Amino acid sequence: TMDKQDVGPALGKIVSGIYILTAKHASNETGMLASWVQQAGFDPPAITVAIKKGRYVVDWINDGVPFVVNVLSDENKQMLAHFGKGFPEGDPAFESLLIRRSSQGIALLSSALAHIECQVISQLESSDHHIFLAEVVSGALQNEGAPMTHVRKDGFHY
């Protein structure tokens, strides 16, 4: 059997970035903190994103709605507090933030290091997360800096 006390610290050493996933569905839009994002293909470029089950944004992107991964830099620490608490569906997520819009109308955080616009092409499920494979349809580096990274103390918690 697995010993969580041994596995937790080891699993926590898998380094992840810190991202804000933004999406728009009908007249609603939101942003959420995400850390389980990874490049998964070159040609065409693709990424994977894992989102905890029960998050309403899962239903949005399941319906074929494109989404944006905003890559945070070390200069974007205020975004952690802003998006870390989460937003109930329908609550304004971008008040007081400087944003631009993608060609599909999705919020791009102007202060982020980069943005990557994606379209889901496949998915699978783990016990507690939906894992989406998404094709990259556009993106750009917006600012200079180093990407924000996250190393967890315990691989059983964010």
PDB file of C-alpha atoms in Angstrom:
ATOM      1  CA  THR A   1       0.000   0.000   0.000  1.00  0.00           C
ATOM      2  CA  MET A   2       1.074   3.568  -0.635  1.00  0.00           C
ATOM      3  CA  ASP A   3       2.447   5.530   2.313  1.00  0.00           C
ATOM      4  CA  LYS A   4       1.077   9.074   1.871  1.00  0.00           C
ATOM      5  CA  GLN A   5       3.684  10.467   4.274  1.00  0.00           C
ATOM      6  CA  ASP A   6       6.441   9.263   1.923  1.00  0.00           C
ATOM      7  CA  VAL A   7       4.681   9.934  -1.379  1.00  0.00           C
ATOM      8  CA  GLY A   8       3.272  13.398  -0.513  1.00  0.00           C
ATOM      9  CA  PRO A   9       6.581  15.273  -0.241  1.00  0.00           C
ATOM     10  CA  ALA A  10       7.947  13.502  -3.337  1.00  0.00           C
ATOM     11  CA  LEU A  11       4.862  14.241  -5.435  1.00  0.00           C
ATOM     12  CA  GLY A  12       4.926  17.852  -4.238  1.00  0.00           C
ATOM     13  CA  LYS A  13       8.318  18.331  -5.935  1.00  0.00           C
ATOM     14  CA  ILE A  14       6.686  18.191  -9.376  1.00  0.00           C
ATOM     15  CA  VAL A  15       7.071  21.859 -10.307  1.00  0.00           C
ATOM     16  CA  SER A  16       4.122  23.663 -11.851  1.00  0.00           C
ATOM     17  CA  GLY A  17       3.510  27.142 -13.149  1.00  0.00           C
ATOM     18  CA  ILE A  18       0.812  29.528 -11.976  1.00  0.00           C
ATOM     19  CA  TYR A  19      -1.819  30.520 -14.509  1.00  0.00           C
ATOM     20  CA  ILE A  20      -5.165  32.251 -14.727  1.00  0.00           C
ATOM     21  CA  LEU A  21      -7.575  30.402 -16.992  1.00  0.00           C
ATOM     22  CA  THR A  22     -10.144  32.777 -18.485  1.00  0.00           C
ATOM     23  CA  ALA A  23     -13.298  31.730 -20.301  1.00  0.00           C
ATOM     24  CA  LYS A  24     -16.539  33.189 -21.614  1.00  0.00           C
ATOM     25  CA  HIS A  25     -19.833  31.317 -21.957  1.00  0.00           C
ATOM     26  CA  ALA A  26     -22.858  33.142 -23.373  1.00  0.00           C
ATOM     27  CA  SER A  27     -23.063  36.374 -21.327  1.00  0.00           C
ATOM     28  CA  ASN A  28     -20.950  35.016 -18.440  1.00  0.00           C
ATOM     29  CA  GLU A  29     -17.178  35.149 -18.088  1.00  0.00           C
ATOM     30  CA  THR A  30     -14.744  34.197 -15.379  1.00  0.00           C
ATOM     31  CA  GLY A  31     -11.146  33.613 -14.407  1.00  0.00           C
ATOM     32  CA  MET A  32      -9.701  30.921 -12.165  1.00  0.00           C
ATOM     33  CA  LEU A  33      -6.328  30.099 -10.704  1.00  0.00           C
ATOM     34  CA  ALA A  34      -4.795  27.023 -12.354  1.00  0.00           C
ATOM     35  CA  SER A  35      -1.476  25.334 -11.773  1.00  0.00           C
ATOM     36  CA  TRP A  36      -1.754  21.996 -13.567  1.00  0.00           C
ATOM     37  CA  VAL A  37      -0.996  23.153 -17.115  1.00  0.00           C
ATOM     38  CA  GLN A  38       1.597  21.471 -19.332  1.00  0.00           C
ATOM     39  CA  GLN A  39       2.625  21.585 -22.984  1.00  0.00           C
ATOM     40  CA  ALA A  40       1.607  18.321 -24.647  1.00  0.00           C
ATOM     41  CA  GLY A  41       2.383  18.687 -28.370  1.00  0.00           C
ATOM     42  CA  PHE A  42       4.393  20.627 -30.959  1.00  0.00           C
ATOM     43  CA  ASP A  43       2.590  20.384 -34.298  1.00  0.00           C
ATOM     44  CA  PRO A  44      -0.074  21.476 -33.852  1.00  0.00           C
ATOM     45  CA  PRO A  45       0.864  22.912 -30.459  1.00  0.00           C
ATOM     46  CA  ALA A  46      -1.207  21.510 -27.598  1.00  0.00           C
ATOM     47  CA  ILE A  47      -1.428  21.751 -23.816  1.00  0.00           C
ATOM     48  CA  THR A  48      -3.125  19.824 -21.043  1.00  0.00           C
ATOM     49  CA  VAL A  49      -5.071  21.511 -18.246  1.00  0.00           C
ATOM     50  CA  ALA A  50      -6.384  19.716 -15.163  1.00  0.00           C
ATOM     51  CA  ILE A  51      -9.412  21.274 -13.450  1.00  0.00           C
ATOM     52  CA  LYS A  52     -10.911  20.005 -10.214  1.00  0.00           C
ATOM     53  CA  LYS A  53     -14.276  18.316 -10.582  1.00  0.00           C
ATOM     54  CA  GLY A  54     -17.188  20.501  -9.548  1.00  0.00           C
ATOM     55  CA  ARG A  55     -15.844  23.719 -11.087  1.00  0.00           C
ATOM     56  CA  TYR A  56     -18.504  25.235 -13.362  1.00  0.00           C
ATOM     57  CA  VAL A  57     -15.889  26.262 -15.938  1.00  0.00           C
ATOM     58  CA  VAL A  58     -15.542  22.534 -16.764  1.00  0.00           C
ATOM     59  CA  ASP A  59     -19.042  22.601 -18.270  1.00  0.00           C
ATOM     60  CA  TRP A  60     -18.208  25.718 -20.257  1.00  0.00           C
ATOM     61  CA  ILE A  61     -15.121  24.340 -21.975  1.00  0.00           C
ATOM     62  CA  ASN A  62     -16.768  20.931 -22.407  1.00  0.00           C
ATOM     63  CA  ASP A  63     -19.271  22.698 -24.660  1.00  0.00           C
ATOM     64  CA  GLY A  64     -16.473  23.637 -27.068  1.00  0.00           C
ATOM     65  CA  VAL A  65     -15.977  27.154 -25.735  1.00  0.00           C
ATOM     66  CA  PRO A  66     -12.384  28.309 -26.247  1.00  0.00           C
ATOM     67  CA  PHE A  67     -10.418  29.405 -23.206  1.00  0.00           C
ATOM     68  CA  VAL A  68      -7.232  31.332 -22.490  1.00  0.00           C
ATOM     69  CA  VAL A  69      -4.335  30.392 -20.258  1.00  0.00           C
ATOM     70  CA  ASN A  70      -2.750  33.596 -18.930  1.00  0.00           C
ATOM     71  CA  VAL A  71       0.829  32.821 -17.873  1.00  0.00           C
ATOM     72  CA  LEU A  72       1.730  34.729 -14.709  1.00  0.00           C
ATOM     73  CA  SER A  73       5.156  36.131 -13.942  1.00  0.00           C
ATOM     74  CA  ASP A  74       6.812  36.739 -10.612  1.00  0.00           C
ATOM     75  CA  GLU A  75       5.482  40.312 -10.908  1.00  0.00           C
ATOM     76  CA  ASN A  76       1.838  39.128 -10.851  1.00  0.00           C
ATOM     77  CA  LYS A  77       1.540  38.113  -7.180  1.00  0.00           C
ATOM     78  CA  GLN A  78      -1.567  40.299  -6.746  1.00  0.00           C
ATOM     79  CA  MET A  79      -3.374  37.978  -9.183  1.00  0.00           C
ATOM     80  CA  LEU A  80      -3.042  35.111  -6.687  1.00  0.00           C
ATOM     81  CA  ALA A  81      -5.132  36.973  -4.125  1.00  0.00           C
ATOM     82  CA  HIS A  82      -7.609  38.227  -6.719  1.00  0.00           C
ATOM     83  CA  PHE A  83      -8.335  34.849  -8.358  1.00  0.00           C
ATOM     84  CA  GLY A  84      -7.348  32.507  -5.515  1.00  0.00           C
ATOM     85  CA  LYS A  85     -10.707  32.687  -3.744  1.00  0.00           C
ATOM     86  CA  GLY A  86     -12.646  31.758  -6.885  1.00  0.00           C
ATOM     87  CA  PHE A  87     -15.741  33.448  -8.290  1.00  0.00           C
ATOM     88  CA  PRO A  88     -19.286  32.102  -8.135  1.00  0.00           C
ATOM     89  CA  GLU A  89     -20.844  31.763 -11.588  1.00  0.00           C
ATOM     90  CA  GLY A  90     -22.115  35.161 -12.739  1.00  0.00           C
ATOM     91  CA  ASP A  91     -19.863  37.209 -10.422  1.00  0.00           C
ATOM     92  CA  PRO A  92     -17.609  39.731 -12.201  1.00  0.00           C
ATOM     93  CA  ALA A  93     -14.072  38.350 -12.182  1.00  0.00           C
ATOM     94  CA  PHE A  94     -12.232  41.186 -13.904  1.00  0.00           C
ATOM     95  CA  GLU A  95     -13.302  44.308 -12.005  1.00  0.00           C
ATOM     96  CA  SER A  96     -10.338  46.616 -11.343  1.00  0.00           C
ATOM     97  CA  LEU A  97      -8.080  44.621 -13.699  1.00  0.00           C
ATOM     98  CA  LEU A  98      -6.636  45.859 -16.967  1.00  0.00           C
ATOM     99  CA  ILE A  99      -7.748  43.448 -19.681  1.00  0.00           C
ATOM    100  CA  ARG A 100      -7.818  43.159 -23.448  1.00  0.00           C
ATOM    101  CA  ARG A 101      -9.974  40.759 -25.479  1.00  0.00           C
ATOM    102  CA  SER A 102      -9.019  37.863 -27.719  1.00  0.00           C
ATOM    103  CA  SER A 103     -10.590  37.624 -31.173  1.00  0.00           C
ATOM    104  CA  GLN A 104     -13.222  35.377 -29.506  1.00  0.00           C
ATOM    105  CA  GLY A 105     -13.936  37.958 -26.785  1.00  0.00           C
ATOM    106  CA  ILE A 106     -12.127  36.154 -23.963  1.00  0.00           C
ATOM    107  CA  ALA A 107     -10.383  38.247 -21.302  1.00  0.00           C
ATOM    108  CA  LEU A 108      -6.610  38.572 -21.660  1.00  0.00           C
ATOM    109  CA  LEU A 109      -4.894  39.863 -18.533  1.00  0.00           C
ATOM    110  CA  SER A 110      -2.738  42.755 -19.697  1.00  0.00           C
ATOM    111  CA  SER A 111      -0.200  42.366 -16.885  1.00  0.00           C
ATOM    112  CA  ALA A 112       0.348  38.633 -17.500  1.00  0.00           C
ATOM    113  CA  LEU A 113       3.616  37.417 -18.987  1.00  0.00           C
ATOM    114  CA  ALA A 114       1.847  35.718 -21.911  1.00  0.00           C
ATOM    115  CA  HIS A 115      -1.495  34.393 -23.085  1.00  0.00           C
ATOM    116  CA  ILE A 116      -2.347  31.166 -24.895  1.00  0.00           C
ATOM    117  CA  GLU A 117      -5.783  30.712 -26.472  1.00  0.00           C
ATOM    118  CA  CYS A 118      -6.945  27.101 -26.663  1.00  0.00           C
ATOM    119  CA  GLN A 119      -9.723  24.844 -27.902  1.00  0.00           C
ATOM    120  CA  VAL A 120     -10.435  21.479 -26.225  1.00  0.00           C
ATOM    121  CA  ILE A 121      -9.913  18.488 -28.517  1.00  0.00           C
ATOM    122  CA  SER A 122     -10.054  15.627 -25.998  1.00  0.00           C
ATOM    123  CA  GLN A 123     -10.466  14.897 -22.303  1.00  0.00           C
ATOM    124  CA  LEU A 124     -10.133  12.215 -19.678  1.00  0.00           C
ATOM    125  CA  GLU A 125     -10.833  12.047 -15.975  1.00  0.00           C
ATOM    126  CA  SER A 126      -8.770  11.252 -12.929  1.00  0.00           C
ATOM    127  CA  SER A 127     -10.461  10.508  -9.619  1.00  0.00           C
ATOM    128  CA  ASP A 128     -10.915  14.197  -8.776  1.00  0.00           C
ATOM    129  CA  HIS A 129      -9.928  16.247 -11.862  1.00  0.00           C
ATOM    130  CA  HIS A 130     -10.995  16.653 -15.485  1.00  0.00           C
ATOM    131  CA  ILE A 131      -7.954  16.645 -17.768  1.00  0.00           C
ATOM    132  CA  PHE A 132      -8.372  18.522 -21.025  1.00  0.00           C
ATOM    133  CA  LEU A 133      -6.143  18.240 -24.074  1.00  0.00           C
ATOM    134  CA  ALA A 134      -6.432  21.504 -25.969  1.00  0.00           C
ATOM    135  CA  GLU A 135      -5.029  22.717 -29.256  1.00  0.00           C
ATOM    136  CA  VAL A 136      -3.353  26.120 -29.109  1.00  0.00           C
ATOM    137  CA  VAL A 137      -5.058  28.443 -31.604  1.00  0.00           C
ATOM    138  CA  SER A 138      -3.199  31.681 -30.802  1.00  0.00           C
ATOM    139  CA  GLY A 139      -1.024  33.330 -28.207  1.00  0.00           C
ATOM    140  CA  ALA A 140       1.661  35.884 -27.562  1.00  0.00           C
ATOM    141  CA  LEU A 141       4.337  36.976 -25.136  1.00  0.00           C
ATOM    142  CA  GLN A 142       3.022  40.229 -23.620  1.00  0.00           C
ATOM    143  CA  ASN A 143       5.622  41.256 -21.060  1.00  0.00           C
ATOM    144  CA  GLU A 144       9.174  40.469 -20.022  1.00  0.00           C
ATOM    145  CA  GLY A 145       9.993  38.444 -16.935  1.00  0.00           C
ATOM    146  CA  ALA A 146      10.275  34.963 -15.485  1.00  0.00           C
ATOM    147  CA  PRO A 147       7.232  32.707 -15.239  1.00  0.00           C
ATOM    148  CA  MET A 148       5.859  32.198 -11.737  1.00  0.00           C
ATOM    149  CA  THR A 149       6.430  28.655 -10.477  1.00  0.00           C
ATOM    150  CA  HIS A 150       4.972  26.665  -7.621  1.00  0.00           C
ATOM    151  CA  VAL A 151       6.465  23.794  -5.625  1.00  0.00           C
ATOM    152  CA  ARG A 152       4.051  22.198  -3.167  1.00  0.00           C
ATOM    153  CA  LYS A 153       5.041  20.921   0.289  1.00  0.00           C
ATOM    154  CA  ASP A 154       2.645  17.998  -0.071  1.00  0.00           C
ATOM    155  CA  GLY A 155       1.547  16.312  -3.290  1.00  0.00           C
ATOM    156  CA  PHE A 156      -1.953  15.769  -1.878  1.00  0.00           C
ATOM    157  CA  HIS A 157      -2.868  19.473  -1.711  1.00  0.00           C
ATOM    158  CA  TYR A 158      -2.549  22.467  -4.034  1.00  0.00           C
TER     159      TYR A 158
END
